[in-house]
mmCIF file of C-alpha atoms and ligand atoms in Angstrom:
data_model
loop_
_atom_site.group_PDB
_atom_site.id
_atom_site.type_symbol
_atom_site.label_atom_id
_atom_site.label_comp_id
_atom_site.label_asym_id
_atom_site.label_seq_id
_atom_site.Cartn_x
_atom_site.Cartn_y
_atom_site.Cartn_z
ATOM 1 C CA MET A 162 -56.652 -20.744 66.703
ATOM 2 C CA ARG A 163 -58.480 -17.652 65.416
ATOM 3 C CA ARG A 164 -58.434 -17.671 61.623
ATOM 4 C CA PHE A 165 -58.186 -13.894 60.830
ATOM 5 C CA ARG A 166 -57.501 -14.771 57.192
ATOM 6 C CA ARG A 167 -61.116 -15.962 56.690
ATOM 7 C CA LEU A 168 -62.094 -12.273 56.414
ATOM 8 C CA ARG A 169 -59.264 -11.472 54.019
ATOM 9 C CA ALA A 170 -60.013 -14.231 51.530
ATOM 10 C CA THR A 171 -61.584 -12.164 48.729
ATOM 11 C CA PRO A 172 -61.824 -8.490 47.660
ATOM 12 C CA ALA A 173 -65.566 -8.565 48.396
ATOM 13 C CA MET A 174 -65.032 -9.968 51.907
ATOM 14 C CA ARG A 175 -62.277 -7.422 52.610
ATOM 15 C CA LYS A 176 -64.524 -4.611 51.374
ATOM 16 C CA MET A 177 -67.423 -5.744 53.581
ATOM 17 C CA VAL A 178 -65.374 -5.701 56.788
ATOM 18 C CA ARG A 179 -63.311 -2.608 55.929
ATOM 19 C CA GLU A 180 -63.218 -0.301 58.978
ATOM 20 C CA THR A 181 -62.158 2.996 57.413
ATOM 21 C CA ARG A 182 -63.778 4.300 54.254
ATOM 22 C CA LEU A 183 -62.795 7.352 52.240
ATOM 23 C CA SER A 184 -65.155 9.643 50.391
ATOM 24 C CA ALA A 185 -64.545 12.629 48.162
ATOM 25 C CA ALA A 186 -66.988 14.418 50.474
ATOM 26 C CA ASP A 187 -64.361 14.183 53.234
ATOM 27 C CA MET A 188 -61.888 16.260 51.270
ATOM 28 C CA ILE A 189 -61.079 19.945 50.823
ATOM 29 C CA TYR A 190 -58.835 21.211 48.013
ATOM 30 C CA PRO A 191 -56.553 24.225 48.697
ATOM 31 C CA ILE A 192 -56.253 26.773 45.856
ATOM 32 C CA PHE A 193 -54.048 29.829 45.297
ATOM 33 C CA VAL A 194 -55.529 32.939 43.688
ATOM 34 C CA GLU A 195 -53.030 35.530 42.509
ATOM 35 C CA GLU A 196 -53.755 39.193 41.781
ATOM 36 C CA GLY A 197 -53.354 39.903 38.077
ATOM 37 C CA GLU A 198 -54.687 38.723 34.722
ATOM 38 C CA GLY A 199 -54.033 35.780 32.452
ATOM 39 C CA LEU A 200 -52.040 33.973 35.136
ATOM 40 C CA THR A 201 -51.801 30.197 35.466
ATOM 41 C CA ALA A 202 -48.467 29.970 37.234
ATOM 42 C CA PRO A 203 -47.182 26.474 38.102
ATOM 43 C CA VAL A 204 -45.769 26.014 41.601
ATOM 44 C CA GLU A 205 -42.505 24.248 40.834
ATOM 45 C CA SER A 206 -42.276 22.444 44.192
ATOM 46 C CA MET A 207 -45.921 21.296 43.980
ATOM 47 C CA PRO A 208 -46.556 19.513 40.675
ATOM 48 C CA THR A 209 -50.158 19.998 39.371
ATOM 49 C CA VAL A 210 -50.670 22.997 41.717
ATOM 50 C CA TYR A 211 -50.991 26.460 40.137
ATOM 51 C CA ARG A 212 -51.556 30.069 41.155
ATOM 52 C CA TYR A 213 -54.600 31.273 39.195
ATOM 53 C CA SER A 214 -55.643 34.840 38.493
ATOM 54 C CA ILE A 215 -59.422 35.246 38.846
ATOM 55 C CA ASP A 216 -59.946 35.262 35.063
ATOM 56 C CA ARG A 217 -58.269 31.806 34.972
ATOM 57 C CA LEU A 218 -60.270 30.163 37.790
ATOM 58 C CA GLU A 219 -62.408 28.364 35.210
ATOM 59 C CA GLU A 220 -59.361 26.168 34.618
ATOM 60 C CA ILE A 221 -59.833 24.572 38.030
ATOM 61 C CA LEU A 222 -63.305 25.340 39.418
ATOM 62 C CA PRO A 223 -65.288 22.985 37.123
ATOM 63 C CA GLN A 224 -62.976 20.097 38.123
ATOM 64 C CA ILE A 225 -63.523 20.883 41.810
ATOM 65 C CA ALA A 226 -67.292 21.263 41.394
ATOM 66 C CA GLU A 227 -67.598 17.975 39.450
ATOM 67 C CA SER A 228 -65.253 15.988 41.712
ATOM 68 C CA GLY A 229 -67.667 15.563 44.618
ATOM 69 C CA ILE A 230 -65.162 16.937 47.118
ATOM 70 C CA ALA A 231 -66.595 19.029 49.959
ATOM 71 C CA GLY A 232 -65.118 22.329 48.907
ATOM 72 C CA LEU A 233 -62.033 24.480 48.627
ATOM 73 C CA LEU A 234 -59.704 26.405 50.918
ATOM 74 C CA ILE A 235 -58.608 29.683 49.364
ATOM 75 C CA PHE A 236 -55.269 31.455 49.741
ATOM 76 C CA GLY A 237 -54.736 34.891 48.179
ATOM 77 C CA VAL A 238 -51.493 36.148 46.650
ATOM 78 C CA PRO A 239 -51.799 39.957 46.395
ATOM 79 C CA LYS A 240 -49.449 42.222 44.451
ATOM 80 C CA HIS A 241 -49.153 44.683 47.315
ATOM 81 C CA LYS A 242 -47.789 43.461 50.627
ATOM 82 C CA ASP A 243 -47.085 45.769 53.552
ATOM 83 C CA GLU A 244 -46.304 45.862 57.256
ATOM 84 C CA PHE A 245 -49.952 45.631 58.340
ATOM 85 C CA ALA A 246 -51.282 43.291 55.625
ATOM 86 C CA THR A 247 -53.792 45.903 54.462
ATOM 87 C CA GLU A 248 -54.783 43.828 51.401
ATOM 88 C CA ALA A 249 -55.933 41.036 53.748
ATOM 89 C CA TYR A 250 -58.901 43.062 54.972
ATOM 90 C CA CYS A 251 -59.609 45.115 51.838
ATOM 91 C CA ASP A 252 -63.106 44.292 50.585
ATOM 92 C CA GLU A 253 -61.794 44.627 47.020
ATOM 93 C CA GLY A 254 -58.767 42.408 47.717
ATOM 94 C CA VAL A 255 -57.928 39.553 45.354
ATOM 95 C CA THR A 256 -59.172 36.911 47.797
ATOM 96 C CA GLN A 257 -62.450 38.684 48.469
ATOM 97 C CA GLN A 258 -63.000 39.150 44.721
ATOM 98 C CA ALA A 259 -62.229 35.473 44.117
ATOM 99 C CA ILE A 260 -64.682 34.377 46.818
ATOM 100 C CA ARG A 261 -67.407 36.539 45.283
ATOM 101 C CA TYR A 262 -66.669 35.045 41.856
ATOM 102 C CA ILE A 263 -66.747 31.458 43.133
ATOM 103 C CA LYS A 264 -69.925 31.878 45.193
ATOM 104 C CA LYS A 265 -71.676 33.584 42.246
ATOM 105 C CA ASN A 266 -70.768 30.891 39.727
ATOM 106 C CA TYR A 267 -70.542 27.802 41.963
ATOM 107 C CA PRO A 268 -72.898 28.554 44.865
ATOM 108 C CA GLU A 269 -72.978 24.914 45.954
ATOM 109 C CA LEU A 270 -69.198 24.826 46.530
ATOM 110 C CA ILE A 271 -68.110 25.364 50.138
ATOM 111 C CA VAL A 272 -65.482 28.104 50.247
ATOM 112 C CA ILE A 273 -63.225 28.191 53.290
ATOM 113 C CA ALA A 274 -61.230 31.407 53.712
ATOM 114 C CA ASP A 275 -57.829 30.997 55.323
ATOM 115 C CA VAL A 276 -57.333 33.906 57.713
ATOM 116 C CA CYS A 277 -53.746 34.860 58.390
ATOM 117 C CA LEU A 278 -51.497 37.835 57.615
ATOM 118 C CA CYS A 279 -48.450 36.035 56.233
ATOM 119 C CA GLU A 280 -49.418 36.137 52.545
ATOM 120 C CA TYR A 281 -50.211 39.860 52.861
ATOM 121 C CA THR A 282 -47.299 41.186 54.922
ATOM 122 C CA ASN A 283 -43.987 42.332 53.431
ATOM 123 C CA HIS A 284 -42.166 40.548 56.262
ATOM 124 C CA GLY A 285 -43.977 37.232 55.804
ATOM 125 C CA HIS A 286 -44.933 36.735 59.440
ATOM 126 C CA CYS A 287 -48.450 35.737 60.478
ATOM 127 C CA GLY A 288 -48.814 38.759 62.740
ATOM 128 C CA VAL A 289 -47.883 42.402 63.288
ATOM 129 C CA ILE A 290 -44.222 42.887 64.145
ATOM 130 C CA CYS A 291 -42.281 45.330 66.311
ATOM 131 C CA GLY A 292 -38.604 44.861 65.563
ATOM 132 C CA GLU A 293 -38.285 41.085 65.483
ATOM 133 C CA LYS A 294 -41.171 40.444 67.895
ATOM 134 C CA ILE A 295 -44.487 39.163 66.577
ATOM 135 C CA LEU A 296 -47.132 41.050 68.547
ATOM 136 C CA ASN A 297 -50.047 38.881 69.605
ATOM 137 C CA ASP A 298 -52.762 41.238 70.864
ATOM 138 C CA GLU A 299 -52.076 43.892 68.222
ATOM 139 C CA THR A 300 -52.618 41.230 65.538
ATOM 140 C CA LEU A 301 -56.068 40.168 66.743
ATOM 141 C CA PRO A 302 -57.975 43.219 65.410
ATOM 142 C CA LEU A 303 -56.431 42.760 61.962
ATOM 143 C CA LEU A 304 -57.343 39.061 61.876
ATOM 144 C CA SER A 305 -60.855 40.023 62.956
ATOM 145 C CA LYS A 306 -61.156 42.631 60.198
ATOM 146 C CA MET A 307 -59.875 40.054 57.700
ATOM 147 C CA ALA A 308 -62.390 37.451 58.861
ATOM 148 C CA VAL A 309 -65.291 39.905 58.574
ATOM 149 C CA SER A 310 -64.124 40.971 55.115
ATOM 150 C CA MET A 311 -63.975 37.342 53.956
ATOM 151 C CA ALA A 312 -67.412 36.597 55.418
ATOM 152 C CA LYS A 313 -68.748 39.729 53.711
ATOM 153 C CA ALA A 314 -67.345 38.428 50.407
ATOM 154 C CA GLY A 315 -69.333 35.229 50.925
ATOM 155 C CA ALA A 316 -66.915 32.782 52.562
ATOM 156 C CA ASP A 317 -68.836 29.854 54.060
ATOM 157 C CA ILE A 318 -66.226 29.109 56.744
ATOM 158 C CA ILE A 319 -63.448 31.154 58.365
ATOM 159 C CA ALA A 320 -60.202 29.257 59.045
ATOM 160 C CA PRO A 321 -57.660 31.157 61.150
ATOM 161 C CA SER A 322 -54.184 29.688 60.552
ATOM 162 C CA ASP A 323 -52.139 32.336 62.355
ATOM 163 C CA MET A 324 -51.684 30.660 65.793
ATOM 164 C CA MET A 325 -52.015 33.913 67.760
ATOM 165 C CA ASP A 326 -53.418 33.363 71.267
ATOM 166 C CA GLY A 327 -57.082 34.316 71.649
ATOM 167 C CA ARG A 328 -57.777 34.737 67.955
ATOM 168 C CA VAL A 329 -60.779 32.382 67.832
ATOM 169 C CA ALA A 330 -62.668 34.371 70.490
ATOM 170 C CA ALA A 331 -61.687 37.669 68.832
ATOM 171 C CA ILE A 332 -62.796 36.524 65.386
ATOM 172 C CA ARG A 333 -66.038 35.020 66.752
ATOM 173 C CA ALA A 334 -66.887 38.310 68.465
ATOM 174 C CA ALA A 335 -66.118 40.331 65.327
ATOM 175 C CA LEU A 336 -68.171 38.039 63.088
ATOM 176 C CA ASP A 337 -71.120 38.200 65.500
ATOM 177 C CA GLU A 338 -70.879 41.990 65.915
ATOM 178 C CA ASN A 339 -71.051 42.330 62.124
ATOM 179 C CA GLY A 340 -74.029 40.024 61.707
ATOM 180 C CA TYR A 341 -72.162 36.885 60.624
ATOM 181 C CA ILE A 342 -73.447 34.799 63.527
ATOM 182 C CA ASP A 343 -73.997 31.856 61.176
ATOM 183 C CA VAL A 344 -70.481 31.716 59.731
ATOM 184 C CA PRO A 345 -68.548 28.891 61.430
ATOM 185 C CA ILE A 346 -64.893 28.922 62.426
ATOM 186 C CA MET A 347 -62.599 26.035 61.474
ATOM 187 C CA SER A 348 -59.624 26.771 63.686
ATOM 188 C CA TYR A 349 -56.105 25.589 62.872
ATOM 189 C CA SER A 350 -55.846 24.527 66.520
ATOM 190 C CA ALA A 351 -52.786 22.303 66.827
ATOM 191 C CA LYS A 352 -50.540 23.765 64.150
ATOM 192 C CA PHE A 353 -46.889 22.858 64.451
ATOM 193 C CA ALA A 354 -43.795 24.821 63.437
ATOM 194 C CA SER A 355 -43.126 22.301 60.722
ATOM 195 C CA GLY A 356 -40.517 21.898 58.002
ATOM 196 C CA TYR A 357 -43.293 20.494 55.822
ATOM 197 C CA TYR A 358 -44.580 23.962 54.832
ATOM 198 C CA SER A 359 -41.768 25.108 52.558
ATOM 199 C CA PRO A 360 -43.435 24.312 49.195
ATOM 200 C CA PHE A 361 -46.471 26.348 50.319
ATOM 201 C CA ARG A 362 -44.224 29.287 51.091
ATOM 202 C CA ASP A 363 -42.936 29.068 47.500
ATOM 203 C CA ALA A 364 -46.530 29.055 46.273
ATOM 204 C CA ALA A 365 -47.721 31.962 48.408
ATOM 205 C CA ASP A 366 -44.463 33.942 48.622
ATOM 206 C CA SER A 367 -45.058 33.818 52.361
ATOM 207 C CA ALA A 368 -41.767 32.768 53.909
ATOM 208 C CA PRO A 369 -40.805 34.907 56.953
ATOM 209 C CA SER A 370 -38.176 37.526 56.013
ATOM 210 C CA PHE A 371 -36.449 36.979 59.352
ATOM 211 C CA GLY A 372 -36.471 34.353 62.058
ATOM 212 C CA ASP A 373 -39.094 31.651 62.039
ATOM 213 C CA ARG A 374 -42.610 30.874 63.306
ATOM 214 C CA LYS A 375 -41.521 29.067 66.466
ATOM 215 C CA THR A 376 -42.761 31.772 68.839
ATOM 216 C CA TYR A 377 -46.330 31.219 67.634
ATOM 217 C CA GLN A 378 -46.588 27.814 65.921
ATOM 218 C CA MET A 379 -46.239 24.791 68.182
ATOM 219 C CA ASP A 380 -43.152 22.765 69.001
ATOM 220 C CA PRO A 381 -43.429 19.411 67.159
ATOM 221 C CA ALA A 382 -42.284 17.710 70.365
ATOM 222 C CA ASN A 383 -45.333 18.800 72.393
ATOM 223 C CA ARG A 384 -48.282 16.403 72.604
ATOM 224 C CA ARG A 385 -50.069 17.596 75.764
ATOM 225 C CA GLU A 386 -49.803 21.227 74.679
ATOM 226 C CA ALA A 387 -51.540 20.340 71.391
ATOM 227 C CA LEU A 388 -54.518 18.983 73.330
ATOM 228 C CA ARG A 389 -54.589 22.154 75.452
ATOM 229 C CA GLU A 390 -54.561 24.274 72.283
ATOM 230 C CA ILE A 391 -57.498 22.296 70.854
ATOM 231 C CA ALA A 392 -59.471 22.491 74.112
ATOM 232 C CA ASP A 393 -58.827 26.239 74.277
ATOM 233 C CA ASP A 394 -60.067 26.848 70.742
ATOM 234 C CA ILE A 395 -63.230 24.875 71.525
ATOM 235 C CA GLU A 396 -63.673 26.991 74.645
ATOM 236 C CA GLU A 397 -63.243 30.154 72.559
ATOM 237 C CA GLY A 398 -66.000 29.042 70.186
ATOM 238 C CA ALA A 399 -64.420 27.068 67.349
ATOM 239 C CA ASP A 400 -66.995 25.043 65.415
ATOM 240 C CA MET A 401 -64.361 22.738 63.934
ATOM 241 C CA VAL A 402 -60.777 22.073 64.990
ATOM 242 C CA MET A 403 -57.687 20.962 63.086
ATOM 243 C CA VAL A 404 -54.334 19.239 63.417
ATOM 244 C CA LYS A 405 -51.637 20.355 60.981
ATOM 245 C CA PRO A 406 -49.534 18.840 59.408
ATOM 246 C CA ALA A 407 -51.222 15.424 59.193
ATOM 247 C CA LEU A 408 -49.036 12.378 58.564
ATOM 248 C CA PRO A 409 -46.230 13.268 61.024
ATOM 249 C CA TYR A 410 -48.930 14.014 63.660
ATOM 250 C CA LEU A 411 -51.335 11.050 63.489
ATOM 251 C CA ASP A 412 -50.851 10.450 67.218
ATOM 252 C CA ILE A 413 -52.112 13.965 67.940
ATOM 253 C CA LEU A 414 -54.997 13.409 65.542
ATOM 254 C CA ARG A 415 -56.028 10.251 67.390
ATOM 255 C CA GLU A 416 -55.942 11.969 70.790
ATOM 256 C CA ALA A 417 -57.820 14.944 69.392
ATOM 257 C CA ARG A 418 -60.509 12.560 68.106
ATOM 258 C CA ASP A 419 -60.753 10.937 71.517
ATOM 259 C CA MET A 420 -61.140 14.304 73.276
ATOM 260 C CA THR A 421 -63.833 15.995 71.166
ATOM 261 C CA ASP A 422 -66.873 15.153 69.059
ATOM 262 C CA LEU A 423 -66.534 18.386 67.076
ATOM 263 C CA PRO A 424 -65.713 18.007 63.374
ATOM 264 C CA LEU A 425 -61.971 17.365 63.228
ATOM 265 C CA ALA A 426 -59.889 18.364 60.205
ATOM 266 C CA ALA A 427 -56.367 17.332 59.283
ATOM 267 C CA TYR A 428 -54.252 19.344 56.861
ATOM 268 C CA ASN A 429 -52.079 17.120 54.641
ATOM 269 C CA VAL A 430 -49.676 19.964 53.863
ATOM 270 C CA SER A 431 -47.562 20.958 50.914
ATOM 271 C CA GLY A 432 -44.380 19.156 51.968
ATOM 272 C CA GLU A 433 -46.262 15.900 52.505
ATOM 273 C CA PHE A 434 -47.745 16.317 49.011
ATOM 274 C CA SER A 435 -44.492 17.315 47.291
ATOM 275 C CA MET A 436 -42.573 14.366 48.718
ATOM 276 C CA VAL A 437 -45.096 11.919 47.274
ATOM 277 C CA LYS A 438 -45.068 13.710 43.911
ATOM 278 C CA ALA A 439 -41.256 13.738 43.783
ATOM 279 C CA ALA A 440 -40.923 10.021 44.561
ATOM 280 C CA ALA A 441 -43.667 9.206 42.052
ATOM 281 C CA LYS A 442 -41.947 11.326 39.386
ATOM 282 C CA LEU A 443 -38.751 9.346 40.005
ATOM 283 C CA GLY A 444 -40.697 6.108 39.593
ATOM 284 C CA TRP A 445 -39.863 4.979 43.114
ATOM 285 C CA ILE A 446 -43.457 4.557 44.380
ATOM 286 C CA ASP A 447 -46.961 3.709 43.142
ATOM 287 C CA GLU A 448 -48.494 7.183 43.560
ATOM 288 C CA LYS A 449 -52.149 6.107 43.629
ATOM 289 C CA ARG A 450 -51.486 3.364 46.186
ATOM 290 C CA ILE A 451 -49.415 5.626 48.451
ATOM 291 C CA VAL A 452 -51.850 8.549 48.275
ATOM 292 C CA MET A 453 -54.876 6.379 49.110
ATOM 293 C CA GLU A 454 -52.932 4.688 51.930
ATOM 294 C CA ASN A 455 -51.993 8.137 53.307
ATOM 295 C CA MET A 456 -55.582 9.385 53.102
ATOM 296 C CA THR A 457 -56.799 6.197 54.799
ATOM 297 C CA ALA A 458 -54.236 6.662 57.589
ATOM 298 C CA ILE A 459 -55.409 10.229 58.223
ATOM 299 C CA LYS A 460 -59.052 9.136 58.256
ATOM 300 C CA ARG A 461 -58.279 6.074 60.453
ATOM 301 C CA ALA A 462 -56.481 8.325 62.949
ATOM 302 C CA GLY A 463 -59.746 10.187 63.401
ATOM 303 C CA ALA A 464 -60.028 13.023 60.886
ATOM 304 C CA ASP A 465 -63.529 13.778 59.577
ATOM 305 C CA ILE A 466 -62.189 16.267 57.025
ATOM 306 C CA ILE A 467 -58.923 16.029 55.063
ATOM 307 C CA ILE A 468 -57.472 19.184 53.548
ATOM 308 C CA THR A 469 -55.191 17.905 50.822
ATOM 309 C CA TYR A 470 -53.645 18.864 47.486
ATOM 310 C CA HIS A 471 -54.305 15.234 46.478
ATOM 311 C CA ALA A 472 -58.084 15.815 46.717
ATOM 312 C CA LEU A 473 -58.864 15.882 42.973
ATOM 313 C CA ASP A 474 -56.703 12.833 42.262
ATOM 314 C CA ALA A 475 -58.111 10.943 45.254
ATOM 315 C CA ALA A 476 -61.684 11.751 44.214
ATOM 316 C CA LYS A 477 -60.954 10.473 40.692
ATOM 317 C CA TRP A 478 -59.392 7.252 41.994
ATOM 318 C CA LEU A 479 -62.317 6.704 44.368
ATOM 319 C CA ARG A 480 -64.740 7.012 41.416
ATOM 320 C CA GLU A 481 -62.657 4.596 39.354
ATOM 321 C CA ASP A 482 -62.499 2.001 42.134
ATOM 322 C CA ASP A 483 -66.117 2.249 43.203
HETATM 323 O O1 PB1 B 648 -49.715 23.349 52.655
HETATM 324 C C1 PB1 B 648 -49.098 23.993 53.508
HETATM 325 O O2 PB1 B 648 -47.875 23.881 53.706
HETATM 326 C C2 PB1 B 648 -49.900 24.951 54.345
HETATM 327 C C3 PB1 B 648 -49.070 26.045 54.951
HETATM 328 C C4 PB1 B 648 -49.877 26.919 55.895
HETATM 329 C C5 PB1 B 648 -51.149 27.426 55.284
HETATM 330 N N1 PB1 B 648 -52.128 27.701 56.271
HETATM 331 C C6 PB1 B 648 -49.000 27.965 56.469
HETATM 332 C C7 PB1 B 648 -47.718 27.478 56.934
HETATM 333 C C8 PB1 B 648 -46.610 28.449 57.165
HETATM 334 O O3 PB1 B 648 -46.141 29.072 56.225
HETATM 335 O O4 PB1 B 648 -46.225 28.568 58.313
HETATM 336 C C9 PB1 B 648 -49.343 29.380 56.376
HETATM 337 C C10 PB1 B 648 -49.506 30.008 57.738
HETATM 338 N N2 PB1 B 648 -50.500 30.993 57.810
#
């Protein structure tokens, strides 16, 4: 009889043989920067998450810098939104200004710029529209301009979350043509048309004004197509790839890990976060235990990098337990 329990006998023995280990350095914290002044606006559906105006970023940046997490993923919330997302690629846009501020005051922090039109369009779609059609090829130049503008502002990594076909190659070419040959692309490669994004859409005012994102984000039912999407982004020049959401897609994460050695990110999205927070608020779960179990599951499935709104809490708990 094999006595598995010999290696479970004590906390020290369990720690020695533990197969999956978490580190704050694995984690990225998403933040929302809103155009304006004196703003620290709570996101009701995401407890502990706020929209900060640039003059209020000092309320969160020191915590991020001191936490030991790898960096932050920045989402802008501009005042002006229009059909062609012009604020997205304005060098004086709120996101570009925020990136400049962060890199000036916290140069060691990695800043990842999300590149997508949905927060900047008045229709809330991730691309240019004609009637109710989201135009793929017409969107690529705008994403490219946005990526260059974010790199110019100082973003360390460009993360296209739009799911237009061919955008990685287009953005890579634009970055290179403008001298940003050293700025890597973390592509949202296998991004599903998920119900788990609704709290984010509250936070970023980015819900589509008509229809949905199913003609560009992936069908949750499609496993093989996810692997084709990841392979295609690698072919187009992605330096890192991603599966999003995370917990409902651990099978995809595992297969992605088995198909590539590139750095693999998983985005533990707003709905996954809000559900944990809601159950914890109701006293139905042990928040710390559930969060650390969820992070471990995402890491065990193969993620190198975890984008999560739990990052600051998880980093604190890891310090406490070390
Ligand atoms: O936390 C989240 O829910 C992330 C949502 C994600 C951000 N990249 C998007 C989801 C969506 O609204 O479809 C935004 C798409 N560019």
